[in-house]
Short mmCIF file of C-alpha atoms in Angstrom, two decimals:
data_model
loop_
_atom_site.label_atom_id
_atom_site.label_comp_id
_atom_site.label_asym_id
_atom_site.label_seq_id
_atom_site.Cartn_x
_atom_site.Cartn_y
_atom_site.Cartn_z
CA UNK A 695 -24.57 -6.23 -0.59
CA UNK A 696 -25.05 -9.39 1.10
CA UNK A 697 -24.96 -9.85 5.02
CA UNK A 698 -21.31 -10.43 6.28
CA UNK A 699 -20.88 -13.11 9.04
CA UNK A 700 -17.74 -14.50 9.57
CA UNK A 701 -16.18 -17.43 10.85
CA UNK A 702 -13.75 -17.87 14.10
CA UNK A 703 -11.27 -18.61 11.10
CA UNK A 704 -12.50 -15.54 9.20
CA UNK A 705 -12.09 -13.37 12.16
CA UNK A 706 -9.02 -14.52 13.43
CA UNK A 707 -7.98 -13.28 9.80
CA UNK A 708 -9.10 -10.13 10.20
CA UNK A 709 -7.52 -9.32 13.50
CA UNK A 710 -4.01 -10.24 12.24
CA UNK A 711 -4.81 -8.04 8.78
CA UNK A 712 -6.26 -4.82 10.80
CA UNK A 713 -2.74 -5.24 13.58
CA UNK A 714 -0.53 -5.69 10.03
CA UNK A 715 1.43 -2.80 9.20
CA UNK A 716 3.32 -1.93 6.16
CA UNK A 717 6.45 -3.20 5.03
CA UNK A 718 9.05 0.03 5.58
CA UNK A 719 10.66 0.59 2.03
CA UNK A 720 8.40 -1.45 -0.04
CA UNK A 721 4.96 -0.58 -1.99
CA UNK A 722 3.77 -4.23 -1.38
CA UNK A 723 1.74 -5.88 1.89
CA UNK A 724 4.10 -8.49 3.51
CA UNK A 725 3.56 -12.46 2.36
CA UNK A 726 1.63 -12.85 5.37
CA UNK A 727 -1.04 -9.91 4.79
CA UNK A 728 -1.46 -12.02 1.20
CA UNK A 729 -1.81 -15.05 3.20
CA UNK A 730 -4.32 -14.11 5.42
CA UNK A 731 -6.25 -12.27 2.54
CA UNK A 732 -6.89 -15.93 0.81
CA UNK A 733 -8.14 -17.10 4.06
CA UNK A 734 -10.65 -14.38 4.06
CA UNK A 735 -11.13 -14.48 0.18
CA UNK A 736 -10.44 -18.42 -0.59
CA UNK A 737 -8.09 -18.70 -4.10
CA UNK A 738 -6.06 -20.99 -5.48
CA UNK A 739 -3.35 -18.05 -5.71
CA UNK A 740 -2.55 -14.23 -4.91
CA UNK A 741 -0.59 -12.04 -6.09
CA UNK A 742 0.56 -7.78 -4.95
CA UNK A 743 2.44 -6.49 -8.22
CA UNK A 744 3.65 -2.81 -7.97
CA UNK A 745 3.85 -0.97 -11.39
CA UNK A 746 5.50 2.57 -12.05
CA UNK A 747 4.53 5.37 -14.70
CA UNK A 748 6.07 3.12 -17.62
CA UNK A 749 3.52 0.65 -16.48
CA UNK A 750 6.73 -1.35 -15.87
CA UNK A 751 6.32 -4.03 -12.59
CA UNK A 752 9.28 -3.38 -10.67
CA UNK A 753 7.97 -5.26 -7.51
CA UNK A 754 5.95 -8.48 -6.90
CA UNK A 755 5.12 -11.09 -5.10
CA UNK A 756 3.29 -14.29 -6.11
CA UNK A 757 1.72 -16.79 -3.84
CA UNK A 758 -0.14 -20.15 -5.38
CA UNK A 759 -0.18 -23.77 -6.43
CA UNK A 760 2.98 -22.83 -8.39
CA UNK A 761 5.09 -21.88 -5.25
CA UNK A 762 6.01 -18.70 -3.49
CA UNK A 763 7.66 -15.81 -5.74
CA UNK A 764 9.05 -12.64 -4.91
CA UNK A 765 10.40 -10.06 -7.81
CA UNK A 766 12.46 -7.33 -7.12
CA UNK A 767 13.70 -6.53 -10.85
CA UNK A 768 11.68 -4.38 -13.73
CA UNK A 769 9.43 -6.60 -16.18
CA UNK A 770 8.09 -4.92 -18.97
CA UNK A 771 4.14 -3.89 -18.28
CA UNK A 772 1.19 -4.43 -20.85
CA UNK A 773 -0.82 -1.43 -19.74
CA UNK A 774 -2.01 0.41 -17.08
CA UNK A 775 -3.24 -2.14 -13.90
CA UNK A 776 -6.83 -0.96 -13.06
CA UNK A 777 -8.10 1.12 -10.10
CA UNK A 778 -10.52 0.29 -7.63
CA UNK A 779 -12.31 -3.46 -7.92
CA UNK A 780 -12.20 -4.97 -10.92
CA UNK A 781 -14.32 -8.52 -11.10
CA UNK A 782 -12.72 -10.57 -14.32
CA UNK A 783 -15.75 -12.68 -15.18
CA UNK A 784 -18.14 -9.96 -14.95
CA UNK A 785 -15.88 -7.70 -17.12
CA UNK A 786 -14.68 -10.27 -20.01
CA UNK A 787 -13.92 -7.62 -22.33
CA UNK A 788 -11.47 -6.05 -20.38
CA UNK A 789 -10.09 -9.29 -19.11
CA UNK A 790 -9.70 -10.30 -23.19
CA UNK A 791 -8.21 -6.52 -23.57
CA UNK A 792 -6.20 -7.29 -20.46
CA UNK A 793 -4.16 -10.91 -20.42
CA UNK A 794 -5.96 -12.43 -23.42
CA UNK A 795 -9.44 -13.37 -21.71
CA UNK A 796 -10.01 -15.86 -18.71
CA UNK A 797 -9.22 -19.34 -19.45
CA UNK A 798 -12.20 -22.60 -18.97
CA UNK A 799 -13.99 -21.18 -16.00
CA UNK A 800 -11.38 -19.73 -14.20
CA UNK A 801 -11.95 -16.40 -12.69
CA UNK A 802 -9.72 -13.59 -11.10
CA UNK A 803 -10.57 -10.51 -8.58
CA UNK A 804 -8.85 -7.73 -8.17
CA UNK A 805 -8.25 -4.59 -6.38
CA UNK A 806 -5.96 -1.33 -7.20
CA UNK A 807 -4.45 1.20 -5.39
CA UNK A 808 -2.65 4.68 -6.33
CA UNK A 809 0.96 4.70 -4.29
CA UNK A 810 2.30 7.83 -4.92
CA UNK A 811 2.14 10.58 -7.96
CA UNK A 812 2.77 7.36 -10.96
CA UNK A 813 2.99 4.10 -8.88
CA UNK A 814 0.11 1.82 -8.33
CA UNK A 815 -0.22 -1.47 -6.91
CA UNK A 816 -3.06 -4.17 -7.30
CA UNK A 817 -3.58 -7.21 -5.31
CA UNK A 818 -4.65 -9.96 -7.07
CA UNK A 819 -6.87 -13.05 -5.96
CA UNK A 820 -7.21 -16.22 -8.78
CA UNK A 821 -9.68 -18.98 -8.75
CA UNK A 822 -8.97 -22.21 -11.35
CA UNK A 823 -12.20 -23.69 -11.17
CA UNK A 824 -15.60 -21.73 -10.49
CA UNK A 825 -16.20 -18.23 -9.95
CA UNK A 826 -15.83 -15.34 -6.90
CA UNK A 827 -19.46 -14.51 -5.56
CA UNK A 828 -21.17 -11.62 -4.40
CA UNK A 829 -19.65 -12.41 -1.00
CA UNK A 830 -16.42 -12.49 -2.29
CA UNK A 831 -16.69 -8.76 -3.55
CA UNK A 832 -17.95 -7.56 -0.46
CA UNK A 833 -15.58 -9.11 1.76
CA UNK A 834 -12.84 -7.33 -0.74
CA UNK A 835 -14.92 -3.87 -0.66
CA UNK A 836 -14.99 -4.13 3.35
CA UNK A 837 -11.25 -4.62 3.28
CA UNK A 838 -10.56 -1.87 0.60
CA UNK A 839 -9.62 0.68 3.04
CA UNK A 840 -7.21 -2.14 5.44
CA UNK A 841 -4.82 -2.75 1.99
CA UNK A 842 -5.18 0.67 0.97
CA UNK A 843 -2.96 1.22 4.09
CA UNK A 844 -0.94 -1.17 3.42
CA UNK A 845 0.12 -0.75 -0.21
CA UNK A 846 0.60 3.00 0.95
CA UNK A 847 4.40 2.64 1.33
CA UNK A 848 6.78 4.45 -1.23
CA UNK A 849 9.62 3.05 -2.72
CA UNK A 850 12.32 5.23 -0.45
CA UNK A 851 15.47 2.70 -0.14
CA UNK A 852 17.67 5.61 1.24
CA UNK A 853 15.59 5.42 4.54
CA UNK A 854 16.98 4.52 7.47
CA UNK A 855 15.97 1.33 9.39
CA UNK A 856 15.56 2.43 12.13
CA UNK A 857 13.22 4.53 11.01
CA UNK A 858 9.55 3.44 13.32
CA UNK A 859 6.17 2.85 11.83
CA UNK A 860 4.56 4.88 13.49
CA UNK A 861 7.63 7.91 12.67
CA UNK A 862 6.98 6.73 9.56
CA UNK A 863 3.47 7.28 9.72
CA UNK A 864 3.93 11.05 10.60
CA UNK A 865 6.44 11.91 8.25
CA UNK A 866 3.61 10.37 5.54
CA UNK A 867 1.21 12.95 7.49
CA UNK A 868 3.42 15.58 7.35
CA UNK A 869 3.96 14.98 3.43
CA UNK A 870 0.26 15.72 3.08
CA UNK A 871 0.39 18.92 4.57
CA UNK A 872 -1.07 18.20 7.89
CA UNK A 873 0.15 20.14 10.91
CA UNK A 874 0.44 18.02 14.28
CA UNK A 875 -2.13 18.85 15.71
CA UNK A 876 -4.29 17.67 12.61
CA UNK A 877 -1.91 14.39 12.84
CA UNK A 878 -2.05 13.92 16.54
CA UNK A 879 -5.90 13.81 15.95
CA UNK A 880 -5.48 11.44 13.23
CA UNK A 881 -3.32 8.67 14.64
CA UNK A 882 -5.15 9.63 18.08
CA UNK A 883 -2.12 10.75 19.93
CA UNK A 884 -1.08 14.23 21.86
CA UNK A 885 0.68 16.88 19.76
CA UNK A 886 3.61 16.38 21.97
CA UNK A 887 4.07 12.90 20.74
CA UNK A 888 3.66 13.56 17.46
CA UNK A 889 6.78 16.42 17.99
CA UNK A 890 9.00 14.04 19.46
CA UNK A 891 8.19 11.38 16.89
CA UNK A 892 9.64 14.15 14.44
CA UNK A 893 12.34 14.84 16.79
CA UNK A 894 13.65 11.48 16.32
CA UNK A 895 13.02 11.23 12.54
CA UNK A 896 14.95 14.46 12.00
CA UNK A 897 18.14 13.10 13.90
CA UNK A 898 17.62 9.82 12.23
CA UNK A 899 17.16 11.11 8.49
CA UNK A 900 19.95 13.84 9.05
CA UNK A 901 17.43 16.56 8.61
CA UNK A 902 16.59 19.56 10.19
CA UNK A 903 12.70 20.93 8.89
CA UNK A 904 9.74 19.59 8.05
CA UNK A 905 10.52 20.27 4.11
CA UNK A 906 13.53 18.60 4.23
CA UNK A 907 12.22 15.18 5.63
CA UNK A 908 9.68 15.30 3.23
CA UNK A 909 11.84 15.72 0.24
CA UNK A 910 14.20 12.37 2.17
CA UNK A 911 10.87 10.25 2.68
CA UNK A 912 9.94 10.75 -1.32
CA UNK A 913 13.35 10.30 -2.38
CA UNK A 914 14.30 13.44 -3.78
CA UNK A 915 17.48 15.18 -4.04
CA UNK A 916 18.13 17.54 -0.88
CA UNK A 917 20.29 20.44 -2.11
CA UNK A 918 17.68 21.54 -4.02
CA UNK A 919 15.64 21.38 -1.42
CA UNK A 920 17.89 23.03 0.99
CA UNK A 921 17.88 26.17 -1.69
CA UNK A 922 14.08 25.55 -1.61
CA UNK A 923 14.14 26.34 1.79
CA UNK A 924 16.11 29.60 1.89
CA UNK A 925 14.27 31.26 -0.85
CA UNK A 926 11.29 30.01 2.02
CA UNK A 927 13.04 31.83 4.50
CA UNK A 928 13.92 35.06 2.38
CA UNK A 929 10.31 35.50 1.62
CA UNK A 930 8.70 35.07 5.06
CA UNK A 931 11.45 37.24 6.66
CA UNK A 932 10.62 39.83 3.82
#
């Protein structure tokens, strides 16, 4: 991997990527996270696309010489997006398996994420003329784990607004099993926080346990979950 020094541009970049947070309701970094991405990757366009089980893209934004696009309506997929990095011109067969091959000496990197138990979302960097470098991979492999967070966001519409962040960040902990004390530890708070920050998500989300404002933040029906939760009850009282 080569050496990493970057610019005053380059870092200036990277502050406003590693203060960006995700976008509450949507699967895809905000415009400005894409933005900053090309000034840290240069491309003559970027795209986030988010793509469900049926390899469908419901979601996707599109920023290049074309103009700005946003897409908020199903478009039929061509396959599974890929995981992980994915370099175009040093993989031409799957490029060719992909979108039909690169075309003149165009090039295109990529990176994939999983966002929840089908969804996945990629973020997508083209070049029209010449190829991405070794630098240009390791910048992207440095900022794997930064978009990861970002592209972390399910597609919940029924949430609340006024739902926080960071609330939002502890119900995400709490989906994952994690008691507050393992969450306060991970988002370097005191357990008390974290019990108020569920406090307030409870009242907000109309909710009244830890199961049910799970089953609200993954979009899943509630009476079931509320019968869920008795049979919970019956067995730890018996």
């Amino acid at each position: 991997m080569p050496d990493l020094v970057l610019t005053e541009t380059e870092q200036r970049a990277l502050r406003h990527l590693l203060a960006a947070e995700p976008r509450p309701g949507s699967p895809l970094p905000a415009r400005e996270v894409l933005e900053r991405l090309t000034e840290l990757i240069p491309a003559d366009g970027v795209e986030a696309v988010y793509q469900d089980g049926t390899y469908a893209v419901t979601h996707a934004i599109c920023l290049g010489d074309n103009g700005d696009e946003e897409v908020d309506l199903p478009e039929p997929g061509d396959g599974p997006h890929y995981l992980g990095i994915m370099h175009w011109r040093a993989n031409p067969l799957a490029a060719q398996k992909c979108f039909g091959g690169l075309v003149g000496d165009s090039d295109g990197l990529c990176i994939g994420f999983r966002n929840g138990a089908d969804g996945l979302v990629q973020i997508g960097l083209g070049r029209w003329h010449g190829p991405f470098v070794e630098r240009d991979i390791a910048v992207l492999r440095m900022l794997a784990p930064l978009l990861a967070r970002l592209s972390r966001e399910r597609l919940t519409p029924s949430l609340p607004v006024s739902l926080t962040t960071q609330e939002r960040r502890v119900l995400s902990h709490v989906a994952a099993g994690r008691s507050n004390a393992e969450i306060a530890q991970a988002l370097f708070v005191a357990p008390s926080t974290v019990r108020k920050h569920l406090e307030h998500s409870y009242r907000k989300l109309g909710v009244t346990s830890r199961v049910a404002a799970v089953a609200r933040l993954q979009g899943r029906d509630l009476p079931d979950l509320d019968l869920r939760e008795r049979l919970e009850r019956l067995h730890a009282s018996g």
